[in-house]
Coordinates of C-alpha atoms in Angstrom, one line a residue:
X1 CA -48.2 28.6 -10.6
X2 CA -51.0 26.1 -12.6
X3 CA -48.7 22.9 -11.8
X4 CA -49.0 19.6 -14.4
X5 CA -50.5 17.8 -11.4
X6 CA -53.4 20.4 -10.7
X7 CA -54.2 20.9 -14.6
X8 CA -54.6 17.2 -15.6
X9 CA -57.0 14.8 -14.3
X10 CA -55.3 11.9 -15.8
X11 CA -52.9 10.9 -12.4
X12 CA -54.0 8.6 -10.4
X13 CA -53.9 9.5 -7.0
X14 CA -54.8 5.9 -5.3
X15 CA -51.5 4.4 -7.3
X16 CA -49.2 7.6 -6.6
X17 CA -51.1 9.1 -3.5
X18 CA -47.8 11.8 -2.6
X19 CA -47.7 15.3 -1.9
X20 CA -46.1 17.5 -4.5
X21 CA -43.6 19.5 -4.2
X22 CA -41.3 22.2 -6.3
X23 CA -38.0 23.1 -6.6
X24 CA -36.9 26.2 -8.9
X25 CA -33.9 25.3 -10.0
X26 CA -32.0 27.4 -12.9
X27 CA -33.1 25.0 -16.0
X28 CA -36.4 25.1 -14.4
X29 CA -38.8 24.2 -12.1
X30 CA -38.2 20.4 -10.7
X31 CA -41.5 18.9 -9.5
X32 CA -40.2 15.6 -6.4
X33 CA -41.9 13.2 -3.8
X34 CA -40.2 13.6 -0.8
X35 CA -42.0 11.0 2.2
X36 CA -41.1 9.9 5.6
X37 CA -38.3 10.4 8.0
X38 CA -34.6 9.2 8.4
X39 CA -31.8 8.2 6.6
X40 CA -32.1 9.6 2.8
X41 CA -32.8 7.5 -0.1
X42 CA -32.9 9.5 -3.2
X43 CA -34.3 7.8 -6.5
X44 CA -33.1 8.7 -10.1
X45 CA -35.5 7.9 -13.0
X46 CA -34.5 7.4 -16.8
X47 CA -36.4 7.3 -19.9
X48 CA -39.4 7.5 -20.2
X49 CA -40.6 7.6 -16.9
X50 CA -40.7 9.7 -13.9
X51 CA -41.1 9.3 -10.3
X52 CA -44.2 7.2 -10.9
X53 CA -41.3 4.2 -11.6
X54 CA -40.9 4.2 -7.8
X55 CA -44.1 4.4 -6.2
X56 CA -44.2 1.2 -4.2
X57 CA -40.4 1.8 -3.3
X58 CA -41.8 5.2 -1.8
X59 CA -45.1 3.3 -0.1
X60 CA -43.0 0.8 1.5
X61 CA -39.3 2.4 2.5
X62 CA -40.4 6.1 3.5
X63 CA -41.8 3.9 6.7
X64 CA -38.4 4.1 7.7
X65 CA -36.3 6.2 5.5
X66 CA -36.5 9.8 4.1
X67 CA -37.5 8.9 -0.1
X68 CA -36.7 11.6 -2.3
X69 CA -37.6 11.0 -6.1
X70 CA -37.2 13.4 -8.3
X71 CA -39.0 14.1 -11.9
X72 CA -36.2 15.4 -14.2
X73 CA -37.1 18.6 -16.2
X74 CA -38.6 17.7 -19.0
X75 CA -40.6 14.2 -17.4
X76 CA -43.0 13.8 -15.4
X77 CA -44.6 16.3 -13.5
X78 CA -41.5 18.6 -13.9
X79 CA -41.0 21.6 -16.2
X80 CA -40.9 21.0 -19.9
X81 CA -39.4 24.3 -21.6
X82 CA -38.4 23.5 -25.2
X83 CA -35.4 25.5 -24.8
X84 CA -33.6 22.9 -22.6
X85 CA -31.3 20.5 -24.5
X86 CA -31.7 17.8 -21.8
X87 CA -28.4 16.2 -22.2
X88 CA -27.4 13.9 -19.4
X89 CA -24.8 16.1 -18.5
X90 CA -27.3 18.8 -18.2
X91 CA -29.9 16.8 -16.1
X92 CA -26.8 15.4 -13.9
X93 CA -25.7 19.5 -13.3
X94 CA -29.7 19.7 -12.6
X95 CA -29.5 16.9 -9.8
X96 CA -26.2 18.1 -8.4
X97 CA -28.2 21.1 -7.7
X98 CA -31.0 19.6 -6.2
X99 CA -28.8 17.7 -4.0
X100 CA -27.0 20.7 -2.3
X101 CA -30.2 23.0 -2.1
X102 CA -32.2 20.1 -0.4
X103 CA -28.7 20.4 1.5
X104 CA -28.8 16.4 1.2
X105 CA -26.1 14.1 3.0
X106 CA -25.6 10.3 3.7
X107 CA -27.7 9.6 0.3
X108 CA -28.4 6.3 -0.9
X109 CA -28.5 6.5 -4.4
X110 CA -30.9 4.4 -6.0
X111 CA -30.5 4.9 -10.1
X112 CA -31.8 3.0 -13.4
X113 CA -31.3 3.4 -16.9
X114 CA -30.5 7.0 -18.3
X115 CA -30.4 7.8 -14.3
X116 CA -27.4 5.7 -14.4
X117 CA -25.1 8.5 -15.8
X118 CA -26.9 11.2 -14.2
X119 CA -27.3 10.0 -11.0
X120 CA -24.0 9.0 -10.8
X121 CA -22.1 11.7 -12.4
X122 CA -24.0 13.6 -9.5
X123 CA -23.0 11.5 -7.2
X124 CA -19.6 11.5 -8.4
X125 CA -19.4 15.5 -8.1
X126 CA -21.1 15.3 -4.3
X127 CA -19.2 11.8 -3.3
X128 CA -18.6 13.6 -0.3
X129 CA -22.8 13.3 0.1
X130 CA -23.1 9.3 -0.8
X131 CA -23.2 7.0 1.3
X132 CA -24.8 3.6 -0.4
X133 CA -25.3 2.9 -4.1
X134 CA -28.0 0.9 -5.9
X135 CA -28.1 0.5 -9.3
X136 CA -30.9 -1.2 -11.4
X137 CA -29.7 -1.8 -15.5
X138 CA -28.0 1.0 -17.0
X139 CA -24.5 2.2 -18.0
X140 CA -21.3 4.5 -17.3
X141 CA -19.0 4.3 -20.0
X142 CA -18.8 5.1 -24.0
X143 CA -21.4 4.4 -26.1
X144 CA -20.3 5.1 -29.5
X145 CA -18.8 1.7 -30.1
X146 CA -22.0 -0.1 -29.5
X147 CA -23.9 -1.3 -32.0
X148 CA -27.3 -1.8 -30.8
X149 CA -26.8 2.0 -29.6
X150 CA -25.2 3.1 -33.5
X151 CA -28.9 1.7 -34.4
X152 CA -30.8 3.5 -32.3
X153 CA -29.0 6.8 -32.8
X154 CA -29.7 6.7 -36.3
X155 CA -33.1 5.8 -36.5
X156 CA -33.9 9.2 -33.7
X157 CA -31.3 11.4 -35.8
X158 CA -33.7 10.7 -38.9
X159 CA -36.9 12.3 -40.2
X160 CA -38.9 9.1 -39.1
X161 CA -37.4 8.9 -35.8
X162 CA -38.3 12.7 -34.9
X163 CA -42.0 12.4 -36.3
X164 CA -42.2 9.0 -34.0
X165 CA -40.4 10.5 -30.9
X166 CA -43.2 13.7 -31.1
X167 CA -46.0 13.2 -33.1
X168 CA -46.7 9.6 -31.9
X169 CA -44.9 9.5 -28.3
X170 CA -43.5 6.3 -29.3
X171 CA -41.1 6.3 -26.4
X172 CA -43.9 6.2 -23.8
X173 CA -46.4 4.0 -25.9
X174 CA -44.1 1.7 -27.8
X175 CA -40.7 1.4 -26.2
X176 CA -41.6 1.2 -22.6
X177 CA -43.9 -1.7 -23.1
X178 CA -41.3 -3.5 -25.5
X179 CA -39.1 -3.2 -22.3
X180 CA -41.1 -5.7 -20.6
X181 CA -40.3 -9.2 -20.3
X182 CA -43.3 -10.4 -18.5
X183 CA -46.3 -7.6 -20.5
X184 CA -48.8 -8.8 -18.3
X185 CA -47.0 -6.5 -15.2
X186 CA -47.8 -3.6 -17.8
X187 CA -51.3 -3.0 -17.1
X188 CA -53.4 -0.3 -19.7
X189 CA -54.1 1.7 -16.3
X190 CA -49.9 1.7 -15.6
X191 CA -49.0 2.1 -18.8
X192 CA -51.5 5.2 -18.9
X193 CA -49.3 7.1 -16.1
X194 CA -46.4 6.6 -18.1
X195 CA -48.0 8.3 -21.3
X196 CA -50.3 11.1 -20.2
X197 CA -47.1 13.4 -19.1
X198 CA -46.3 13.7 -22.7
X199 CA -49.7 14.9 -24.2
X200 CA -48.7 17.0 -26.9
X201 CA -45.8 17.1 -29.5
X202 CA -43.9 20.1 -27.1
X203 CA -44.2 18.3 -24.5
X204 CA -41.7 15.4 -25.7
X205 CA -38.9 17.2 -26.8
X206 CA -36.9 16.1 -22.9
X207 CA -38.0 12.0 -24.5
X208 CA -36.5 13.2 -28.0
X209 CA -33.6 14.7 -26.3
X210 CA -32.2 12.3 -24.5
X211 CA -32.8 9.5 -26.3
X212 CA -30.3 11.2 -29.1
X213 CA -27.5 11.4 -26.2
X214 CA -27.4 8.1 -25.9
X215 CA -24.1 8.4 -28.5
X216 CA -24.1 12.0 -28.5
X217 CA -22.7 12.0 -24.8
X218 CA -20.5 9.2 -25.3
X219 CA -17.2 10.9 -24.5
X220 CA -18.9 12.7 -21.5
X221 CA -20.0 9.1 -20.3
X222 CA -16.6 7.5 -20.4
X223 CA -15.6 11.0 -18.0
X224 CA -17.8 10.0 -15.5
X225 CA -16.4 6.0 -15.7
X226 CA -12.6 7.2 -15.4
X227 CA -13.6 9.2 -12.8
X228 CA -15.8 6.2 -10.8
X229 CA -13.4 5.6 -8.1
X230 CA -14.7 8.6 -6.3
X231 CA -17.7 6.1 -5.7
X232 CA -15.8 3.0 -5.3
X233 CA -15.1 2.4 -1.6
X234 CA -19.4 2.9 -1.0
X235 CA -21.6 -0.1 -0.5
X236 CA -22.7 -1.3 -3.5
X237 CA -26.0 -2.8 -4.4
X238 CA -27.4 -4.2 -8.1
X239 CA -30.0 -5.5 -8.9
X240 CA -30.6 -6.6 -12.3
X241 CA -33.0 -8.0 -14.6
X242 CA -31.9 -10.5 -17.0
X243 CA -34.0 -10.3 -19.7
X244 CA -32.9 -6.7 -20.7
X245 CA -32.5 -6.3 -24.2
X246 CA -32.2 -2.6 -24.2
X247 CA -29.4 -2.9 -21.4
X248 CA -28.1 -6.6 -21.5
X249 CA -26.2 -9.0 -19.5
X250 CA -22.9 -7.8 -21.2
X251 CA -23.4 -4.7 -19.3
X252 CA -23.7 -6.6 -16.5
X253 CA -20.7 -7.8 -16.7
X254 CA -18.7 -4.8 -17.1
X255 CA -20.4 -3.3 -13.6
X256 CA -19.3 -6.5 -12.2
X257 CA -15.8 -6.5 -13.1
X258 CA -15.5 -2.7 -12.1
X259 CA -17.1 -3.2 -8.8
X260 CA -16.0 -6.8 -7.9
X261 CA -17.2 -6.0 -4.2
X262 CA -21.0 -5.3 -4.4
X263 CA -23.6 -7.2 -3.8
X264 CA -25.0 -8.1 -7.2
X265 CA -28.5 -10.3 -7.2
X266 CA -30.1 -10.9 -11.2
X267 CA -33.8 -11.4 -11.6
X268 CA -35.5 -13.0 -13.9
X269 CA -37.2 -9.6 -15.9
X270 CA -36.7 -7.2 -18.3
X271 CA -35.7 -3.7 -18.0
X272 CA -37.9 -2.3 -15.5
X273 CA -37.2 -4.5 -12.1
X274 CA -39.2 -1.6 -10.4
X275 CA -42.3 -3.1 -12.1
X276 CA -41.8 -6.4 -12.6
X277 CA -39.9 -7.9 -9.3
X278 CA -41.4 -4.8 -7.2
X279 CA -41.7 -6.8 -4.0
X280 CA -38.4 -8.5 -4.0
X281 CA -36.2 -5.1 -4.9
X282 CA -38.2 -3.0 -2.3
X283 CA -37.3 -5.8 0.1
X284 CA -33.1 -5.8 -1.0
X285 CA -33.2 -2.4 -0.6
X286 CA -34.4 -2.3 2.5
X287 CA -31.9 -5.2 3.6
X288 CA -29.2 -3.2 2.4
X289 CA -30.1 0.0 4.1
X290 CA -30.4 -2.2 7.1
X291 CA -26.7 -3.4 6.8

């Protein structure tokens, strides 16, 4: 098998210097990082990145820990077949398979963004597996109330939306650097491993996807919230950047008033806290696994 990583010369191997390996799973073959030895800390990317997100997390904590990150199928370096719908309940029944293959126990479950819902409605179907919990900006709870998300899902739904989604990658090139509070932490040679997995218009259908579940899976979202409690009694970790205006402080607030016993520490960045505060997460993170 001709993987992504042996056919393209566009990854950078001094900024993301892990071995590669492959799980066949049934929606398809599910490329992860899995470094260093000890207790297991498994990292859940969104949209539109991939395991790339986590590099330094991986550098730094597998000196001590086990770090698992997976590319969902569709990203990354993982599988992209067109035939996948690539709902987040599809990529959360993806990573609950992952997790009892690997035969994975004691997890810390370290999520962001659209990894949010899947890596905790996986977490929520193996609770029995979880140990700890940290959670970067995202969600678990109905969407199709929300305005800013009414917006969105119309604009992907349309003609425009679809052309910009595949014919442009607009997710990768636009939307991940308008996430950005401080741009200068986006530099062209990071921004470039976030684009190059999506090099052709069938390669972005997992980015169209998902972004158009962002209502569509609103009822299967508030599930996964009424069914939380599963999760509640773990150690609890977030770490969240203010200056989200994808995923704002108002969501903040509602993990807050759901979890009123973790440990909640806000930094001054925009959506991506794994680029921005890199040093100072890596360093909570390994605080709380120390705990």
């Amino acid at each position: 098998m001709t993987t992504l990583a042996q056919s393209q010369n566009w990854l950078d191997t001094s900024l993301y210097p892990f071995q590669h390996n492959y799980l066949s799973l049934e929606a398809g073959t599910m490329h992860y990082v899995d470094e260093g030895q000890g207790p297991v800390i498994l990292f859940v990317h969104g949209t539109p990145t991939w395991s790339f997100l986590y590099r330094d997390f991986i550098k730094e904590l597998s000196k001590n820990h086990r770090c698992i990150a997976v590319d969902h199928i569709g990203f990354g370096l993982s599988d992209k077949p067109q035939s996948f719908a690539g709902t987040p309940q599809l990529h959360a029944k993806n990573l609950s398979e992952f997790i009892n293959k690997m035969n994975l126990k004691d997890i810390t479950l370290v999520v962001h963004d659209f990894g949010g819902p899947i890596g905790l409605a996986a977490g929520i179907e193996n609770h029995q597996r979880i140990k700890r919990i940290v959670l970067f900006n995202t969600w678990l709870w109905a969407t199709k109330d929300d305005k800013g998300a009414q917006k969105i899902d119309r604009i992907l739904h349309s003609w425009l939306g679809n052309f910009l989604y595949l014919n442009t990658n607009f997710s990768p090139n636009v939307l991940l650097k308008m996430a950005f509070h401080d741009k200068r932490k986006l530099s062209k040679t990071i921004h470039h491993q976030y684009k190059k997995p999506f090099p052709n218009k069938k390669s972005r259908f997992g980015l169209l996807n998902i972004g158009k579940a962002l209502i569509g899976s609103s009822d299967w979202y508030e599930e996964q919230w009424n069914q939380l409690d599963k999760l509640r009694d773990k150690q609890w970790l977030i770490l969240w950047g203010t200056e989200d205006t994808f995923i704002s402080m108002e969501y903040l607030a509602q993990w807050k008033q759901r979890l009123p016993n973790a440990k909640v520490l806000q930094l001054h960045c925009g959506h991506f806290v794994q680029e921005e505060e890199t040093e100072r997460a890596i360093d909570e993170i390994a605080a709380f696994m120390e705990k």
